[in-house]
Amino acid sequence: MSSRPSAKPAAPAPSSKVKTLTIDDRLVSAREDESILDAARDNGIQIPTLCNLDGLTPVGACRLCMVEVKGSSRLFASCVTMVGEGMEVVTDSERLQKYRKTIVELLFSERNHVCAVCVSNGHCELQNLAQLLGVTHLTVPYLNPKLPVDASHERFVNDHNRCVLCQRCVRVCGEVEGAHTWDINGRGIGARVITDLNQPWGSSETCTGCGKCVQVCPTGALTEKGKSVREMSKRTRFLPYLTMMREDRSE
Amino acid sequence: MGKTITIDPVTRIEGHSKITLKLDDAGHVSDARFHVTQFRGFEKFCEGRPFYEMPALMARICGICPVSHLVASAKACDAILAVKIPETAAMLRQVLNLAQMIQSHALSYFYLSSPDLLLGFDSDPAKRNIFGVLEKNPQDARDGVRLRRFGQQVIETLADKRIHPAWLVPGGVDQALTADKRDLVLSWLPECYEIVGRTLERTKQSLEGFREEIRTFANFPSLFMGLTTADDKLEMTDGVLRIVDANGKVVVDNADPSTYRELIGEAVEPDSYLKSPYFKPAGYPGGMLRVGPLARMNVIDGIDTPRANEEWAEFRSLERGAVLSSFHYHYARLIEILFGLEKIDQLLHHPAILSKQVRAHARPNNFEGIGVSEAPRGTLIHHYRIDENGLIEWANLIIATGFNNLAMNRGILQAARHYISSQEIHEGMLNRVEAVIRSFDPCLSCSTHAVGAMPLVVELRDAGGRLLDRKAR
Ligand code: SF4
């Protein structure tokens, strides 16, 4: 077989085969429709992630889960790279640490993540990552963009200053709630999450007000209105259960 | 030929500033100005943020008195929510605010001013700092450290964080007090009472030796303003505004703090980032006000804790009307520390202090909210306006140090006229001019130069701006 990893198939084949590979010098086996990330986690090997969330389709947006695969000089986002027979994966190296650190630094520099006065302070996945990776200061300049806060919704607030464009909100709204209120508008550094056709959240026709987007948002970008600094902690556990229940029903 | 003396930076105060003294041709001081050279612009970057973030955001104004801003800000937010916060929450906020006052006063008295008071204004500047005090009067230095630590420990115990707690929230506090935390705080009190007791005694005995300073440290008539309880007792957290004149006569009584705009005007001077608020009906600059410990002692009719009340009565007997010398800010600070300890004692013994009902929940019901409290340095006003979504449209803060701006300027002029002439500049004379500012304990946020390690540069310039002499320490 080719050593080149393949992208995740749209739907897993029902009769999936087992592949054997090594991750960090450990011999592991995994179903062929499993991603490297899942295979690693099944074997107790932790790879840092941000956009990834159990119960949502992986998109490989944040690139934090990059790993090295022997035989290729490029890095692979382990959440969207399927396991392959005989693959040799390295999840932690000096090079990977450097890239991961830089990614987190760039996320911090692109918007105004002022942890000290953020409602999600102490409960934020971006903050946790920075701590995990030892990002104590930035080596790139802050862009300090002037970004608005959309507080037009009755119960929720969207603060673009804290958004990392992970698209969890977009996915949970489209895939789980089925409302597809959220989307990404613009490109690159100008990209923004929008509701409906880029109108204030409070005037959205499609939003059901379920709050799933708020719970899955890893930072203080989507929050409950009225939560003070440090008070906004998220609950994401509901997601796998919800998915499980639905699968049960459809069987 | 006229000269200008610049004291830059002013040391042993909270923040960055300089003093300029102008000398006329005869070598007499003709003008004195206190410039605050740092600019923060906090009001501006609050715009567009959700109002309920304000307490924690505003607390960042200052690392010395964050709790004061938390309190005033949380009160402004309560007003936006239009709620009356639960009784227990109000008491817990009081405890926190008093602890903050104690630690700040201890810092001002022991760390920043005791080098002058204990070692003398003319003592060796290299040793005129807290380490010099530690060498000569180790007990005093230790007392200062202990008292300050008490204040910080109380804040930490209640709010889980010493410097920037986020425990105060719009509508109350976010966690009830537990019995073991209460008992822990109570167990620290006896030692603190002893410290304040002996410091007060020593301070009162030493007053005789500072007659000249008492006479010349911003000692002049002015108005005094502060919050009081409904029955005109000392109050730090809630209450109503009272203003008295130099004779002690009540000019404004029981004023609802949210009507502050009828009482207070704000003037802007071209050479300082500090605005100068004044008593509106008396005009500018005639409506010069003083706030803070001295003012609070002057506006009240008593203190509702026994030991502090006795000390207050003795303090007020210093003069027939209001006590006018700003030198007595130090003395007033000690009385307030005693009050703080007694009041915390009282509040923690209140039967409802452990109640779990500590937060009122509501959506914004007003577009505008005003919160007023007493910070260690005096009356503090936070005023916000929000849009229909709850985002801050406009914010105005009037900070205690601002209220004292006019009086500080007048005060250094008075001291400089008395102590300085162009013939010779003694370091001890300049130190006295600085000490006038220090007695007000201005908080120019945020840094503490508690060790006096910052260089003091004095420049003598003639009327044309030519440098004649320069001294540095
Ligand atoms: S709003 Fe939150 S969930 Fe949505 S893209 Fe931004 S960070 Fe991710």
XYZ file of C-alpha atoms and ligand atoms in Angstrom:
732
model
C 0.000 0.000 0.000
C 1.005 3.565 -0.413
C 2.449 5.267 2.637
C 0.583 8.419 1.765
C -2.243 8.981 4.237
C -5.711 9.323 2.786
C -8.452 11.724 3.731
C -11.321 10.555 5.849
C -14.025 8.831 3.777
C -17.437 10.514 3.820
C -19.158 7.533 5.432
C -17.334 4.744 7.247
C -17.460 1.377 5.499
C -19.593 -0.999 7.556
C -17.126 -3.856 7.409
C -14.025 -1.939 8.373
C -10.700 -3.680 8.615
C -8.116 -3.352 11.333
C -4.802 -1.613 10.625
C -1.627 -1.868 12.613
C 0.669 1.112 13.029
C 3.070 2.651 15.516
C 2.364 5.868 17.371
C 5.292 7.248 19.346
C 7.074 3.909 19.024
C 4.092 2.019 20.378
C 2.524 -0.668 18.273
C -1.227 -0.034 18.108
C -4.141 -1.299 16.071
C -7.126 0.698 14.881
C -10.100 0.410 12.554
C -9.233 1.626 9.078
C -11.897 4.360 9.312
C -10.372 5.780 12.468
C -8.314 8.955 12.470
C -4.816 9.027 13.878
C -6.146 11.289 16.642
C -8.799 8.779 17.709
C -6.354 5.887 17.510
C -3.875 7.789 19.654
C -6.512 8.694 22.233
C -7.791 5.099 22.333
C -4.289 4.180 23.393
C -3.908 6.904 25.970
C -1.702 9.157 23.855
C -2.804 12.787 24.135
C -2.490 15.177 21.206
C -3.491 18.823 21.798
C -6.592 19.972 19.867
C -8.787 23.036 19.708
C -11.362 22.808 16.900
C -11.925 19.111 17.447
C -14.891 18.067 19.553
C -16.349 14.634 20.167
C -19.651 14.409 18.327
C -18.823 16.883 15.551
C -17.306 16.187 12.148
C -13.593 16.939 12.251
C -12.514 19.798 10.005
C -8.804 20.258 10.669
C -9.234 23.989 11.090
C -6.875 24.756 13.947
C -3.923 22.504 12.941
C -2.891 21.999 16.561
C -3.206 18.223 16.285
C -0.505 18.031 13.636
C 1.697 14.944 13.741
C 4.707 13.700 11.822
C 4.333 10.615 9.625
C 7.490 8.835 8.641
C 8.186 9.002 4.928
C 6.666 12.450 4.458
C 8.223 15.783 5.251
C 4.882 17.569 5.641
C 2.789 17.526 8.775
C -0.666 15.972 8.982
C -3.647 17.126 10.986
C -4.300 13.941 12.916
C -8.035 14.608 13.292
C -8.638 14.310 9.542
C -5.924 11.811 8.626
C -6.940 8.175 8.657
C -4.716 5.454 10.019
C -2.786 3.321 7.526
C -1.089 -0.061 7.696
C 2.493 0.180 8.881
C 2.277 3.929 9.468
C 4.872 5.391 11.847
C 3.451 8.399 13.646
C 5.242 10.834 15.941
C 2.891 13.026 18.028
C 5.454 15.008 19.969
C 8.767 16.445 18.805
C 10.625 19.690 19.092
C 9.412 20.699 15.655
C 5.782 19.928 16.502
C 6.025 21.803 19.783
C 7.413 24.820 17.990
C 4.604 24.826 15.438
C 1.912 24.292 18.040
C 3.255 27.099 20.148
C 3.351 29.395 17.138
C -0.233 28.540 16.235
C -1.416 29.473 19.713
C 0.632 32.653 19.627
C -0.894 33.632 16.302
C -4.384 32.990 17.652
C -3.670 35.280 20.585
C -2.179 37.977 18.389
C -5.005 38.005 15.841
C -7.794 39.071 18.206
C -8.138 40.628 21.635
C -7.905 37.709 24.017
C -7.570 39.562 27.287
C -7.826 36.603 29.649
C -7.727 38.660 32.835
C -11.021 40.404 32.098
C -12.702 37.666 30.062
C -15.874 35.946 31.256
C -14.311 32.602 30.328
C -11.131 33.187 32.299
C -10.231 29.909 33.981
C -12.573 27.850 31.793
C -11.106 28.512 28.367
C -9.626 25.929 26.034
C -7.358 28.467 24.367
C -6.006 29.536 27.748
C -5.494 25.892 28.727
C -3.578 25.280 25.525
C -1.363 28.260 26.130
C -0.582 26.907 29.582
C -0.019 23.396 28.289
C 2.339 24.567 25.568
C 4.143 27.084 27.740
C 3.088 30.202 25.840
C 3.997 32.844 28.394
C 4.309 35.755 25.983
C 4.038 36.455 22.277
C 6.939 36.694 19.866
C 4.651 38.212 17.214
C 3.009 41.629 17.571
C -0.603 41.964 18.689
C -2.863 43.181 15.923
C -5.368 44.723 18.361
C -8.209 44.771 15.842
C -11.270 46.821 16.691
C -14.015 44.212 16.753
C -17.656 44.517 17.721
C -19.643 42.636 20.326
C -23.061 41.414 19.164
C -25.287 41.484 22.238
C -28.553 41.697 20.316
C -29.661 38.181 21.321
C -31.847 38.008 24.385
C -29.779 35.373 26.171
C -26.431 35.119 24.433
C -23.525 37.302 23.383
C -21.114 36.946 20.459
C -17.790 38.645 21.134
C -15.644 38.526 17.989
C -12.662 39.613 20.056
C -12.394 36.120 21.511
C -13.278 33.971 18.458
C -10.637 31.548 17.143
C -12.644 30.483 14.063
C -12.745 26.850 15.137
C -16.189 26.486 13.534
C -17.563 24.410 16.362
C -20.585 26.703 16.496
C -21.122 26.320 12.751
C -20.913 22.550 12.967
C -23.024 21.982 16.059
C -25.734 24.249 14.717
C -25.781 22.586 11.285
C -25.074 18.979 12.240
C -26.790 18.571 15.589
C -29.436 21.250 15.971
C -30.115 21.319 12.224
C -30.713 25.068 12.196
C -27.572 26.134 10.344
C -27.727 29.633 11.769
C -23.953 30.025 11.939
C -21.535 30.420 9.077
C -18.161 31.925 8.327
C -17.995 35.097 6.285
C -14.850 36.561 4.695
C -11.423 35.051 4.278
C -8.215 34.690 6.160
C -7.678 37.274 8.792
C -10.959 38.988 7.822
C -13.039 35.877 8.465
C -15.894 36.249 10.972
C -18.606 33.996 12.280
C -22.018 35.296 11.194
C -25.609 34.468 11.972
C -27.986 33.986 9.039
C -27.052 36.420 6.272
C -24.702 38.456 8.440
C -27.358 40.102 10.541
C -27.539 40.682 14.292
C -27.968 37.418 16.194
C -31.063 38.770 17.904
C -32.835 39.194 14.582
C -31.945 35.730 13.258
C -34.957 33.833 11.921
C -33.300 30.434 12.020
C -31.770 30.517 15.518
C -33.779 28.323 17.877
C -32.074 29.749 20.933
C -30.946 26.252 21.977
C -27.545 27.492 23.153
C -25.532 24.532 21.831
C -23.130 26.883 20.054
C -22.455 28.674 23.338
C -21.697 25.440 25.154
C -19.304 24.117 22.513
C -17.466 27.386 21.874
C -14.002 26.827 23.359
C -13.393 30.453 24.346
C -15.307 33.472 25.591
C -16.584 34.267 22.087
C -20.078 32.855 22.555
C -21.312 33.261 26.105
C -24.420 33.534 28.218
C -25.505 37.089 28.808
C -24.875 38.441 32.302
C -22.056 36.078 33.242
C -19.327 38.000 34.999
C -15.623 37.621 34.507
C -14.475 34.044 35.298
C -18.083 32.841 35.602
C -18.690 31.375 32.149
C -17.919 27.674 32.211
C -19.104 25.529 29.326
C -20.742 22.111 29.282
C -19.804 20.033 26.254
C -20.586 16.582 27.636
C -24.116 16.669 26.238
C -22.867 16.258 22.704
C -21.749 12.596 22.581
C -24.921 11.582 24.462
C -27.125 13.453 22.051
C -25.408 11.825 19.085
C -25.618 8.419 20.713
C -29.327 8.757 21.434
C -30.033 9.766 17.853
C -28.055 6.868 16.462
C -29.989 4.520 18.733
C -33.247 5.861 17.443
C -32.300 5.603 13.795
C -31.270 1.986 14.164
C 15.593 86.230 37.389
C 12.719 83.721 37.764
C 13.476 80.038 38.135
C 11.628 76.763 37.889
C 12.281 73.762 40.102
C 10.986 70.427 38.894
C 10.618 67.440 41.170
C 10.321 64.550 38.786
C 9.314 61.923 39.556
C 7.637 62.355 42.913
C 8.591 59.330 44.982
C 6.828 57.122 47.476
C 3.402 57.691 45.979
C 1.282 55.374 43.826
C 2.060 56.385 40.278
C 3.959 58.814 38.127
C 3.913 62.529 38.512
C 6.106 65.559 38.865
C 6.076 68.843 40.692
C 7.122 72.152 39.196
C 7.962 75.108 41.396
C 8.311 78.568 39.853
C 10.492 81.132 41.581
C 10.149 84.847 40.956
C 13.058 87.266 40.519
C 13.379 87.677 44.247
C 13.754 83.930 44.636
C 10.364 83.384 46.239
C 8.078 80.611 45.135
C 5.451 82.167 42.890
C 3.644 79.078 41.678
C 3.577 75.345 42.257
C 1.991 72.695 40.071
C 1.434 69.017 40.482
C 1.315 67.201 37.123
C 0.068 63.696 36.650
C 2.011 62.473 33.686
C 0.436 59.119 33.108
C -2.652 58.616 31.026
C -4.825 55.530 31.060
C -8.040 56.355 29.190
C -9.994 53.572 30.834
C -13.344 55.134 30.097
C -12.645 54.875 26.396
C -11.844 51.229 26.152
C -14.869 50.192 28.164
C -17.078 51.445 25.373
C -18.741 48.619 23.468
C -18.188 46.037 26.207
C -21.077 44.328 28.047
C -21.890 46.274 31.202
C -21.650 43.245 33.484
C -17.946 42.954 32.636
C -17.316 46.377 34.166
C -16.516 45.427 37.771
C -13.672 43.122 36.778
C -12.518 45.400 33.981
C -12.569 48.520 36.147
C -10.717 46.730 38.929
C -7.766 46.661 36.541
C -7.414 50.402 36.889
C -5.379 49.848 39.970
C -3.319 47.168 41.647
C -3.493 48.886 45.027
C -7.190 49.550 45.363
C -8.901 47.256 42.819
C -11.590 46.456 45.372
C -12.658 50.101 45.552
C -13.308 50.110 41.835
C -15.029 46.750 42.064
C -17.379 48.121 44.694
C -18.258 51.347 42.883
C -18.590 49.515 39.585
C -20.741 46.719 40.991
C -22.981 49.366 42.546
C -23.330 51.153 39.216
C -24.290 47.796 37.666
C -26.836 47.152 40.459
C -28.381 50.463 39.452
C -28.540 49.351 35.804
C -30.225 46.103 36.874
C -32.438 48.165 39.201
C -32.068 45.617 42.000
C -31.664 45.873 45.726
C -28.950 43.386 46.555
C -29.484 40.841 49.379
C -28.561 42.062 52.861
C -25.805 39.480 53.232
C -24.253 40.473 49.912
C -24.221 44.102 51.018
C -22.478 43.134 54.265
C -19.917 40.973 52.478
C -19.142 43.796 50.088
C -18.625 46.017 53.127
C -16.184 43.567 54.679
C -14.235 43.375 51.439
C -14.174 47.155 51.060
C -13.001 47.634 54.652
C -10.247 45.056 54.222
C -9.140 46.934 51.141
C -9.141 50.207 53.061
C -7.049 48.673 55.849
C -4.405 47.275 53.532
C -4.215 50.482 51.516
C -3.969 52.700 54.612
C -1.313 50.409 56.074
C 0.653 50.732 52.852
C 0.348 54.510 52.874
C 1.110 54.968 56.540
C 3.805 52.392 57.183
C 5.492 51.858 53.840
C 5.275 55.260 52.221
C 5.056 57.826 55.012
C 6.531 56.279 58.150
C 10.070 56.870 56.848
C 9.349 60.618 57.118
C 7.363 60.331 60.335
C 9.690 57.991 62.214
C 13.101 58.820 60.792
C 12.481 62.497 60.157
C 12.048 64.636 57.056
C 15.721 65.584 57.082
C 17.087 62.085 57.630
C 19.455 60.470 55.140
C 17.420 59.974 51.935
C 19.297 56.756 51.212
C 17.805 55.256 54.360
C 14.500 57.104 54.342
C 12.454 54.095 53.255
C 10.789 51.066 54.764
C 14.144 49.321 55.118
C 15.490 52.245 57.092
C 12.445 51.948 59.356
C 13.069 48.230 59.669
C 16.594 48.956 60.829
C 15.689 51.628 63.350
C 12.194 50.656 64.486
C 11.795 47.003 63.516
C 8.551 46.733 65.467
C 6.895 49.453 63.369
C 8.005 47.940 60.101
C 6.707 44.546 61.192
C 3.416 46.092 62.341
C 2.973 47.682 58.936
C 3.628 44.428 57.145
C 1.227 42.564 59.443
C -1.637 45.037 59.037
C -1.267 45.165 55.292
C -1.178 41.405 55.165
C -4.330 41.228 57.244
C -6.203 43.313 54.685
C -4.923 41.239 51.823
C -5.610 37.960 53.589
C -9.208 38.963 54.212
C -9.624 39.822 50.541
C -8.044 36.542 49.557
C -10.110 34.529 52.013
C -13.386 36.061 50.895
C -12.719 36.458 47.220
C -10.132 33.760 46.505
C -7.693 36.222 45.033
C -5.544 38.893 46.575
C -5.054 41.491 43.902
C -7.826 41.339 41.333
C -10.723 39.416 42.772
C -13.819 38.883 40.621
C -16.042 37.997 43.532
C -18.138 41.140 43.420
C -20.665 40.890 40.624
C -23.641 42.955 39.518
C -26.425 42.011 41.926
C -24.236 40.981 44.849
C -21.356 38.540 45.281
C -20.898 35.206 43.556
C -20.252 33.020 46.589
C -21.522 32.915 50.146
C -19.161 33.043 53.113
C -18.430 29.837 54.999
C -18.152 29.497 58.780
C -14.517 28.421 58.707
C -13.514 31.388 56.571
C -15.339 33.730 58.928
C -13.636 32.205 61.956
C -10.262 32.432 60.282
C -10.678 36.182 59.702
C -11.926 36.690 63.257
C -8.864 34.904 64.620
C -6.558 37.506 63.084
C -8.295 40.489 64.679
C -6.792 40.611 68.214
C -3.234 41.083 66.942
C -4.369 43.830 64.552
C -6.206 45.695 67.310
C -2.988 45.763 69.307
C -0.982 47.095 66.376
C -3.389 49.942 65.674
C -3.635 50.745 69.361
C 0.097 51.220 69.824
C 0.548 53.009 66.505
C -2.206 55.475 67.355
C -0.669 56.180 70.753
C 2.766 56.772 69.279
C 1.391 58.953 66.504
C -0.535 61.161 68.903
C 2.548 61.616 71.066
C 4.666 62.540 68.073
C 2.365 65.312 66.826
C 4.082 67.858 69.031
C 7.303 67.379 67.056
C 5.624 68.158 63.740
C 4.110 71.540 64.582
C 5.744 73.260 61.650
C 4.636 70.600 59.201
C 1.112 70.577 60.604
C 0.981 74.346 60.124
C 2.244 74.268 56.521
C 1.129 70.972 54.933
C -1.936 72.015 52.937
C -3.403 73.665 55.998
C -6.140 75.971 54.702
C -9.916 76.212 54.533
C -11.686 74.032 51.989
C -14.825 71.986 51.646
C -14.789 68.345 52.707
C -16.876 65.585 51.174
C -17.624 61.983 52.047
C -20.320 59.347 52.355
C -22.087 58.958 55.676
C -24.719 56.600 57.014
C -28.292 57.923 57.161
C -27.589 58.968 60.765
C -24.347 60.763 59.780
C -21.861 58.134 60.942
C -18.718 56.964 59.154
C -19.531 54.890 56.070
C -17.277 53.399 53.386
C -19.487 51.397 51.065
C -23.050 52.707 50.863
C -24.779 55.734 52.315
C -25.389 59.340 51.330
C -23.143 62.257 50.464
C -22.340 65.015 52.884
C -20.271 68.161 52.375
C -19.066 70.418 55.189
C -17.144 73.681 55.097
C -13.979 74.679 56.948
C -15.967 75.582 60.049
C -17.502 72.161 60.107
C -20.854 73.559 59.007
C -22.931 71.173 56.897
C -23.324 72.528 53.363
C -24.920 69.497 51.706
C -26.606 66.763 53.685
C -28.167 63.403 52.844
C -27.580 63.880 49.133
C -28.439 60.856 47.015
C -25.054 59.976 45.452
C -26.691 59.467 42.077
C -27.324 63.218 41.957
C -23.577 63.898 41.997
C -23.751 65.920 38.790
C -25.710 68.615 40.569
C -22.942 68.853 43.143
C -19.760 68.207 41.209
C -18.254 69.938 38.198
C -15.085 68.724 36.458
C -12.401 71.119 35.242
C -9.551 70.111 32.941
C -6.105 71.704 33.235
C -3.763 71.769 30.234
C -0.709 70.476 32.104
C -2.050 67.394 33.831
C -4.032 64.296 32.930
C -5.795 64.549 36.250
C -9.164 66.320 36.069
C -10.079 68.723 38.853
C -13.577 68.162 40.202
C -15.065 70.938 42.340
C -18.227 71.772 44.249
C -20.440 73.177 41.508
C -22.497 75.714 43.453
C -19.278 77.426 44.630
C -17.708 77.526 41.141
C -14.156 76.793 39.980
C -11.677 76.911 41.643
C -13.494 78.303 44.696
C -15.347 75.025 45.189
C -12.160 73.239 46.172
C -12.928 69.956 47.918
C -10.936 67.528 49.949
C -11.914 63.865 50.216
C -10.401 60.845 51.938
C -9.657 60.023 55.576
C -9.324 63.636 56.768
C -12.512 64.663 54.968
C -14.417 61.671 56.285
C -13.405 62.532 59.845
C -14.634 66.060 59.201
C -18.020 65.270 57.639
C -19.297 62.748 60.182
C -21.013 63.233 63.537
C -19.470 60.096 64.979
C -18.488 56.485 64.349
C -20.729 53.571 65.230
C -17.930 51.438 66.654
C -16.852 52.287 70.214
C -13.064 52.520 70.103
C -12.868 54.349 66.780
C -15.568 56.729 68.002
C -13.455 57.685 71.021
C -10.437 58.290 68.825
C -12.550 60.335 66.450
C -13.794 62.576 69.261
C -10.212 63.193 70.345
C -9.166 63.884 66.760
C -11.904 66.442 66.230
C -10.880 68.253 69.401
C -7.632 69.226 67.634
C -9.473 72.160 66.116
C -12.758 73.910 66.715
C -14.247 73.489 63.245
C -13.037 71.013 60.707
C -9.455 69.740 61.066
C -7.728 71.618 58.258
C -4.133 70.404 58.052
C -3.536 67.683 55.497
C -0.744 66.450 57.734
C -3.537 64.903 59.777
C -4.502 62.586 56.922
C -1.999 60.184 58.502
C -3.680 60.306 61.896
C -7.135 59.973 60.312
C -5.942 56.906 58.410
C -5.104 55.126 61.661
C -8.540 55.878 63.105
C -10.080 54.440 59.975
C -7.989 51.285 60.261
C -9.333 50.876 63.794
C -12.875 51.462 62.522
C -12.284 48.906 59.762
C -11.228 46.239 62.243
C -14.145 46.912 64.578
C -16.638 47.008 61.748
C -15.386 43.758 60.196
C -15.688 42.268 63.692
C -19.312 43.489 63.933
C -20.292 42.372 60.458
C -18.801 38.906 60.806
C -20.805 38.423 63.999
C -24.045 39.353 62.259
C -26.484 36.398 62.324
C -27.148 36.647 58.572
C -23.533 36.840 57.414
C -23.423 33.179 56.341
C -26.693 33.273 54.418
C -26.578 31.634 51.000
C -28.792 34.348 49.520
C -26.066 36.591 48.120
C -27.047 37.525 44.596
C -29.983 39.188 42.898
C -30.525 38.270 39.272
C -32.105 40.603 36.768
C -31.787 41.885 33.247
C -30.865 45.500 32.723
C -33.790 47.708 33.587
C -32.108 51.101 33.383
C -29.992 52.600 30.655
C -27.889 54.401 33.204
C -26.264 53.483 36.486
C -24.262 55.419 39.063
C -22.229 53.749 41.796
C -20.563 55.712 44.570
C -18.404 54.369 47.368
C -15.570 55.525 49.563
C -12.179 54.336 48.362
C -9.278 54.570 50.820
C -8.400 57.908 49.214
C -11.923 59.280 49.139
C -15.169 59.354 47.244
C -15.184 57.278 44.072
C -17.854 57.611 41.389
C -18.556 55.215 38.531
C -21.207 56.235 36.043
C -22.208 54.147 33.007
C -24.698 54.425 30.175
C -25.643 51.340 28.142
C -27.411 50.756 24.809
C -30.514 48.587 24.441
C -28.336 45.443 24.244
C -26.463 46.159 27.456
C -23.220 47.379 25.875
C -21.458 50.353 27.438
C -22.030 53.510 25.421
C -20.364 55.950 27.761
C -18.537 55.773 31.071
C -17.350 58.443 33.469
C -15.206 57.881 36.502
C -14.403 60.451 39.141
C -11.584 59.204 41.261
C -10.742 60.265 44.787
C -7.313 61.573 43.854
C -9.013 63.836 41.305
C -11.162 65.424 43.984
C -8.027 66.271 45.922
C -6.216 67.716 42.917
C -6.951 71.378 43.605
C -6.075 71.030 47.268
C -2.843 69.177 46.491
C -1.782 71.997 44.192
C -2.611 74.603 46.782
C -0.875 72.487 49.402
C 2.455 72.201 47.626
C 2.390 75.920 46.933
C 1.902 76.573 50.625
C 4.689 74.208 51.667
C 7.057 75.370 48.927
C 6.576 79.021 49.919
C 7.440 78.078 53.447
C 10.376 75.774 52.835
C 11.975 76.734 49.510
C 13.893 79.701 48.265
C 16.341 79.876 45.391
C 19.267 80.659 47.678
C 19.693 77.054 48.624
C 17.827 73.834 48.115
C 18.014 71.331 50.905
C 16.973 67.840 50.060
C 14.927 67.785 53.265
C 12.960 70.820 52.071
C 12.098 69.194 48.790
C 11.156 66.073 50.672
C 8.637 68.125 52.637
C 7.070 69.452 49.464
C 6.754 65.889 48.221
C 5.447 64.798 51.589
C 2.489 67.154 51.220
C 1.463 65.115 48.205
C 2.218 61.914 50.083
C -0.078 62.894 52.941
C -2.989 62.825 50.489
C -1.764 59.363 49.421
C -2.654 60.021 45.806
C -3.142 56.890 43.785
C -1.997 57.716 40.331
C -2.265 53.998 39.558
C -0.700 51.579 39.437
C 2.857 51.200 40.502
C 4.172 51.403 44.040
C 7.584 52.804 44.551
C 7.455 51.726 48.126
C 11.194 51.468 48.508
C 11.833 54.954 47.230
C 14.177 53.483 44.657
C 13.013 55.853 41.935
C 15.408 58.699 41.335
C 14.320 62.138 42.357
C 15.518 64.764 39.957
C 15.300 68.430 40.809
C 16.016 71.013 38.198
C 16.455 74.717 38.729
C 15.638 76.714 35.642
C 15.587 80.445 35.045
C 12.674 82.255 33.470
C 14.067 81.515 30.013
C 14.160 77.808 30.758
C 17.955 77.629 31.074
C 19.150 74.913 33.420
C 20.900 76.499 36.381
C 21.295 73.632 38.729
C 20.419 69.990 38.896
C 20.338 67.672 41.837
C 19.607 63.982 41.722
C 19.311 61.336 44.383
S -17.561 31.671 17.962
Fe -16.584 30.162 19.281
S -17.249 28.198 18.401
Fe -17.664 29.734 16.859
S -15.843 29.761 15.576
Fe -15.533 31.343 17.110
S -14.426 30.333 18.761
Fe -15.260 28.693 17.451
